Amino acid sequence: MPRLVVLSEGYTGRAYDLKVEKTTIGRVEDNAFQIPDASVSSHHCEVILQGEDVLVRDLNSTNGTFINNEPVTGEAVLKSSGMLRLGNIELRLETAPAAAPAKKVLDRTQVMNQGVKASELESETKTIKFDKNSPFQKKSNKSAKVFVGIGIILFIAVIAALAYAFKIMRGL
């Protein structure tokens, strides 16, 4: 079954199977194949299936209909793999080849090596020591120690302030 495949950026991969005798292509929704691009006329062209031939008829489009960069005046035949241009939008006619025998798909499964085995986890672990120039040196805990020390001093100060306030209130 022939089909039109859009090649232009923004519409890449859109396709339309030509199933019926006459297919209208244009920018507005009432076309069988709508291409909402400003360079495509509202009713740009018709694609007609006539036996094995695919005919293209321009519908007086503003920006023209072209087959392999040749302007279409009236009707023109679009061959398989031929390029159809509607304004700035390029399409390619693809036709399904005769039924080819199905190829057997080879299994491409690959066996991957296992990661760490449970028995390896239970064995004795080795501690790796890095030298002083290694980028993997142990980080210093100096800032953590300072933070904990300040926290302890503040905690003692809050407890002392509460005790003093409690003592003053009892004395009143």
PDB file of C-alpha atoms in Angstrom:
ATOM      1  CA  MET A   1       0.000   0.000   0.000  1.00  0.00           C
ATOM      2  CA  PRO A   2       1.498   3.380  -0.941  1.00  0.00           C
ATOM      3  CA  ARG A   3       1.941   6.011   1.731  1.00  0.00           C
ATOM      4  CA  LEU A   4       3.208   9.544   2.005  1.00  0.00           C
ATOM      5  CA  VAL A   5       5.861  10.228   4.654  1.00  0.00           C
ATOM      6  CA  VAL A   6       6.554  13.823   5.720  1.00  0.00           C
ATOM      7  CA  LEU A   7      10.265  14.665   5.826  1.00  0.00           C
ATOM      8  CA  SER A   8      10.163  18.345   6.834  1.00  0.00           C
ATOM      9  CA  GLU A   9      11.285  19.441  10.288  1.00  0.00           C
ATOM     10  CA  GLY A  10       8.461  19.721  12.769  1.00  0.00           C
ATOM     11  CA  TYR A  11       6.421  17.104  10.921  1.00  0.00           C
ATOM     12  CA  THR A  12       9.092  14.415  10.539  1.00  0.00           C
ATOM     13  CA  GLY A  13       7.739  10.897  10.726  1.00  0.00           C
ATOM     14  CA  ARG A  14       4.096  11.797  10.063  1.00  0.00           C
ATOM     15  CA  ALA A  15       2.718   9.486   7.426  1.00  0.00           C
ATOM     16  CA  TYR A  16      -0.524   8.836   5.624  1.00  0.00           C
ATOM     17  CA  ASP A  17      -1.508   5.524   4.017  1.00  0.00           C
ATOM     18  CA  LEU A  18      -3.173   6.026   0.647  1.00  0.00           C
ATOM     19  CA  LYS A  19      -6.084   3.580   1.063  1.00  0.00           C
ATOM     20  CA  VAL A  20      -8.788   5.227  -1.038  1.00  0.00           C
ATOM     21  CA  GLU A  21      -8.944   6.306  -4.676  1.00  0.00           C
ATOM     22  CA  LYS A  22      -8.797  10.057  -3.940  1.00  0.00           C
ATOM     23  CA  THR A  23      -7.041  11.734  -0.989  1.00  0.00           C
ATOM     24  CA  THR A  24      -7.103  15.482  -0.392  1.00  0.00           C
ATOM     25  CA  ILE A  25      -4.147  17.170   1.283  1.00  0.00           C
ATOM     26  CA  GLY A  26      -4.221  20.635   2.804  1.00  0.00           C
ATOM     27  CA  ARG A  27      -3.913  22.859   5.847  1.00  0.00           C
ATOM     28  CA  VAL A  28      -7.536  22.698   7.091  1.00  0.00           C
ATOM     29  CA  GLU A  29      -9.250  19.871   8.958  1.00  0.00           C
ATOM     30  CA  ASP A  30     -11.660  18.778   6.210  1.00  0.00           C
ATOM     31  CA  ASN A  31      -8.765  17.263   4.209  1.00  0.00           C
ATOM     32  CA  ALA A  32      -8.070  13.542   4.467  1.00  0.00           C
ATOM     33  CA  PHE A  33      -4.412  14.354   5.221  1.00  0.00           C
ATOM     34  CA  GLN A  34      -4.082  17.607   7.150  1.00  0.00           C
ATOM     35  CA  ILE A  35      -0.701  19.360   7.238  1.00  0.00           C
ATOM     36  CA  PRO A  36      -1.132  22.479   9.420  1.00  0.00           C
ATOM     37  CA  ASP A  37       1.715  24.510   7.904  1.00  0.00           C
ATOM     38  CA  ALA A  38       1.361  28.101   6.679  1.00  0.00           C
ATOM     39  CA  SER A  39       3.028  27.283   3.332  1.00  0.00           C
ATOM     40  CA  VAL A  40       0.378  24.634   2.566  1.00  0.00           C
ATOM     41  CA  SER A  41      -2.872  25.902   1.040  1.00  0.00           C
ATOM     42  CA  SER A  42      -6.174  25.097   2.747  1.00  0.00           C
ATOM     43  CA  HIS A  43      -6.942  22.604  -0.079  1.00  0.00           C
ATOM     44  CA  HIS A  44      -3.518  22.128  -1.654  1.00  0.00           C
ATOM     45  CA  CYS A  45      -3.702  19.003  -3.851  1.00  0.00           C
ATOM     46  CA  GLU A  46      -5.313  15.630  -4.469  1.00  0.00           C
ATOM     47  CA  VAL A  47      -3.557  12.293  -4.650  1.00  0.00           C
ATOM     48  CA  ILE A  48      -5.345   9.817  -6.920  1.00  0.00           C
ATOM     49  CA  LEU A  49      -4.701   6.079  -7.046  1.00  0.00           C
ATOM     50  CA  GLN A  50      -5.176   4.862 -10.610  1.00  0.00           C
ATOM     51  CA  GLY A  51      -4.176   1.221 -10.877  1.00  0.00           C
ATOM     52  CA  GLU A  52      -0.485   1.035  -9.972  1.00  0.00           C
ATOM     53  CA  ASP A  53       0.022   4.762 -10.622  1.00  0.00           C
ATOM     54  CA  VAL A  54      -0.134   7.536  -8.042  1.00  0.00           C
ATOM     55  CA  LEU A  55      -1.283  10.799  -9.633  1.00  0.00           C
ATOM     56  CA  VAL A  56      -0.969  14.227  -8.018  1.00  0.00           C
ATOM     57  CA  ARG A  57      -3.331  17.054  -8.979  1.00  0.00           C
ATOM     58  CA  ASP A  58      -2.638  20.614  -7.822  1.00  0.00           C
ATOM     59  CA  LEU A  59      -5.768  22.441  -6.598  1.00  0.00           C
ATOM     60  CA  ASN A  60      -4.562  25.956  -7.538  1.00  0.00           C
ATOM     61  CA  SER A  61      -2.386  26.154  -4.445  1.00  0.00           C
ATOM     62  CA  THR A  62      -0.702  29.431  -3.518  1.00  0.00           C
ATOM     63  CA  ASN A  63       2.845  28.075  -3.084  1.00  0.00           C
ATOM     64  CA  GLY A  64       2.668  25.291  -5.678  1.00  0.00           C
ATOM     65  CA  THR A  65       2.915  21.532  -5.823  1.00  0.00           C
ATOM     66  CA  PHE A  66       6.193  19.977  -7.012  1.00  0.00           C
ATOM     67  CA  ILE A  67       7.283  16.430  -7.865  1.00  0.00           C
ATOM     68  CA  ASN A  68      11.070  16.010  -7.716  1.00  0.00           C
ATOM     69  CA  ASN A  69      11.353  19.849  -7.872  1.00  0.00           C
ATOM     70  CA  GLU A  70       9.290  20.044 -11.080  1.00  0.00           C
ATOM     71  CA  PRO A  71       6.060  22.079 -10.801  1.00  0.00           C
ATOM     72  CA  VAL A  72       2.822  20.135 -11.221  1.00  0.00           C
ATOM     73  CA  THR A  73       0.472  21.720 -13.756  1.00  0.00           C
ATOM     74  CA  GLY A  74      -2.706  19.712 -13.976  1.00  0.00           C
ATOM     75  CA  GLU A  75      -1.766  16.139 -13.037  1.00  0.00           C
ATOM     76  CA  ALA A  76       1.569  14.353 -12.751  1.00  0.00           C
ATOM     77  CA  VAL A  77       2.660  10.827 -11.806  1.00  0.00           C
ATOM     78  CA  LEU A  78       4.503  10.378  -8.506  1.00  0.00           C
ATOM     79  CA  LYS A  79       6.809   7.340  -8.606  1.00  0.00           C
ATOM     80  CA  SER A  80       7.891   5.234  -5.642  1.00  0.00           C
ATOM     81  CA  SER A  81      10.515   7.083  -3.538  1.00  0.00           C
ATOM     82  CA  GLY A  82       9.617  10.265  -5.439  1.00  0.00           C
ATOM     83  CA  MET A  83       9.631  13.574  -3.618  1.00  0.00           C
ATOM     84  CA  LEU A  84       6.440  15.625  -3.349  1.00  0.00           C
ATOM     85  CA  ARG A  85       6.726  19.216  -2.129  1.00  0.00           C
ATOM     86  CA  LEU A  86       3.710  21.223  -1.003  1.00  0.00           C
ATOM     87  CA  GLY A  87       4.867  24.788  -0.309  1.00  0.00           C
ATOM     88  CA  ASN A  88       7.779  24.228   2.099  1.00  0.00           C
ATOM     89  CA  ILE A  89       6.723  20.735   3.188  1.00  0.00           C
ATOM     90  CA  GLU A  90       8.534  17.773   1.644  1.00  0.00           C
ATOM     91  CA  LEU A  91       7.025  14.292   1.470  1.00  0.00           C
ATOM     92  CA  ARG A  92       8.234  11.003   0.017  1.00  0.00           C
ATOM     93  CA  LEU A  93       6.062   8.331  -1.573  1.00  0.00           C
ATOM     94  CA  GLU A  94       6.818   4.912  -0.152  1.00  0.00           C
ATOM     95  CA  THR A  95       5.349   1.786  -1.625  1.00  0.00           C
ATOM     96  CA  ALA A  96       5.388  -1.553   0.111  1.00  0.00           C
ATOM     97  CA  PRO A  97       7.576  -4.034  -1.748  1.00  0.00           C
ATOM     98  CA  ALA A  98       6.093  -7.350  -2.832  1.00  0.00           C
ATOM     99  CA  ALA A  99       5.689  -9.689   0.081  1.00  0.00           C
ATOM    100  CA  ALA A 100       9.199 -10.772   0.893  1.00  0.00           C
ATOM    101  CA  PRO A 101       9.805 -13.969   2.800  1.00  0.00           C
ATOM    102  CA  ALA A 102      10.036 -13.248   6.484  1.00  0.00           C
ATOM    103  CA  LYS A 103      13.581 -13.257   7.752  1.00  0.00           C
ATOM    104  CA  LYS A 104      14.373 -15.149  10.875  1.00  0.00           C
ATOM    105  CA  VAL A 105      15.399 -12.718  13.571  1.00  0.00           C
ATOM    106  CA  LEU A 106      18.539 -13.885  15.297  1.00  0.00           C
ATOM    107  CA  ASP A 107      18.589 -13.876  19.054  1.00  0.00           C
ATOM    108  CA  ARG A 108      21.185 -11.341  20.137  1.00  0.00           C
ATOM    109  CA  THR A 109      21.005 -12.081  23.833  1.00  0.00           C
ATOM    110  CA  GLN A 110      24.316 -11.566  25.570  1.00  0.00           C
ATOM    111  CA  VAL A 111      25.385 -13.165  28.812  1.00  0.00           C
ATOM    112  CA  MET A 112      26.700 -10.566  31.214  1.00  0.00           C
ATOM    113  CA  ASN A 113      29.161 -11.294  33.995  1.00  0.00           C
ATOM    114  CA  GLN A 114      27.647 -11.332  37.451  1.00  0.00           C
ATOM    115  CA  GLY A 115      28.415  -8.635  39.941  1.00  0.00           C
ATOM    116  CA  VAL A 116      29.588  -9.480  43.446  1.00  0.00           C
ATOM    117  CA  LYS A 117      28.549 -12.898  44.711  1.00  0.00           C
ATOM    118  CA  ALA A 118      27.171 -13.354  48.232  1.00  0.00           C
ATOM    119  CA  SER A 119      30.087 -15.636  49.134  1.00  0.00           C
ATOM    120  CA  GLU A 120      32.520 -12.850  48.231  1.00  0.00           C
ATOM    121  CA  LEU A 121      30.737 -10.447  50.592  1.00  0.00           C
ATOM    122  CA  GLU A 122      31.171 -12.780  53.532  1.00  0.00           C
ATOM    123  CA  SER A 123      34.903 -13.179  52.996  1.00  0.00           C
ATOM    124  CA  GLU A 124      37.417 -10.978  54.753  1.00  0.00           C
ATOM    125  CA  THR A 125      37.343  -7.399  53.492  1.00  0.00           C
ATOM    126  CA  LYS A 126      40.519  -5.493  52.840  1.00  0.00           C
ATOM    127  CA  THR A 127      40.968  -1.891  53.941  1.00  0.00           C
ATOM    128  CA  ILE A 128      42.557   0.168  51.237  1.00  0.00           C
ATOM    129  CA  LYS A 129      44.779   3.007  52.395  1.00  0.00           C
ATOM    130  CA  PHE A 130      45.376   5.929  50.090  1.00  0.00           C
ATOM    131  CA  ASP A 131      48.564   7.928  50.088  1.00  0.00           C
ATOM    132  CA  LYS A 132      48.646  11.653  50.915  1.00  0.00           C
ATOM    133  CA  ASN A 133      48.528  12.732  47.238  1.00  0.00           C
ATOM    134  CA  SER A 134      45.467  10.658  46.379  1.00  0.00           C
ATOM    135  CA  PRO A 135      42.250  12.479  45.442  1.00  0.00           C
ATOM    136  CA  PHE A 136      40.432   9.989  47.681  1.00  0.00           C
ATOM    137  CA  GLN A 137      41.800  11.156  51.025  1.00  0.00           C
ATOM    138  CA  LYS A 138      39.661  10.961  54.143  1.00  0.00           C
ATOM    139  CA  LYS A 139      37.975  14.266  54.876  1.00  0.00           C
ATOM    140  CA  SER A 140      38.894  16.152  58.028  1.00  0.00           C
ATOM    141  CA  ASN A 141      36.270  16.239  60.810  1.00  0.00           C
ATOM    142  CA  LYS A 142      37.592  19.558  62.170  1.00  0.00           C
ATOM    143  CA  SER A 143      34.427  21.533  61.268  1.00  0.00           C
ATOM    144  CA  ALA A 144      32.176  18.835  62.727  1.00  0.00           C
ATOM    145  CA  LYS A 145      34.111  18.915  65.995  1.00  0.00           C
ATOM    146  CA  VAL A 146      33.862  22.725  66.196  1.00  0.00           C
ATOM    147  CA  PHE A 147      30.102  22.556  65.502  1.00  0.00           C
ATOM    148  CA  VAL A 148      29.568  19.960  68.251  1.00  0.00           C
ATOM    149  CA  GLY A 149      31.702  21.984  70.712  1.00  0.00           C
ATOM    150  CA  ILE A 150      29.681  25.177  70.069  1.00  0.00           C
ATOM    151  CA  GLY A 151      26.466  23.180  70.469  1.00  0.00           C
ATOM    152  CA  ILE A 152      27.562  21.827  73.849  1.00  0.00           C
ATOM    153  CA  ILE A 153      28.568  25.308  75.087  1.00  0.00           C
ATOM    154  CA  LEU A 154      25.206  26.769  73.974  1.00  0.00           C
ATOM    155  CA  PHE A 155      23.338  23.896  75.637  1.00  0.00           C
ATOM    156  CA  ILE A 156      25.179  24.506  78.943  1.00  0.00           C
ATOM    157  CA  ALA A 157      24.493  28.265  78.653  1.00  0.00           C
ATOM    158  CA  VAL A 158      20.746  27.685  78.118  1.00  0.00           C
ATOM    159  CA  ILE A 159      20.572  25.302  81.094  1.00  0.00           C
ATOM    160  CA  ALA A 160      22.453  27.827  83.283  1.00  0.00           C
ATOM    161  CA  ALA A 161      20.131  30.665  82.179  1.00  0.00           C
ATOM    162  CA  LEU A 162      17.062  28.537  82.972  1.00  0.00           C
ATOM    163  CA  ALA A 163      18.472  27.596  86.384  1.00  0.00           C
ATOM    164  CA  TYR A 164      19.208  31.251  87.186  1.00  0.00           C
ATOM    165  CA  ALA A 165      15.720  32.329  86.079  1.00  0.00           C
ATOM    166  CA  PHE A 166      14.155  29.551  88.178  1.00  0.00           C
ATOM    167  CA  LYS A 167      16.241  30.628  91.208  1.00  0.00           C
ATOM    168  CA  ILE A 168      15.161  34.258  90.849  1.00  0.00           C
ATOM    169  CA  MET A 169      11.479  33.265  90.586  1.00  0.00           C
ATOM    170  CA  ARG A 170      11.683  31.141  93.732  1.00  0.00           C
ATOM    171  CA  GLY A 171      13.242  34.016  95.602  1.00  0.00           C
ATOM    172  CA  LEU A 172      10.326  36.376  94.882  1.00  0.00           C
TER     173      LEU A 172
END
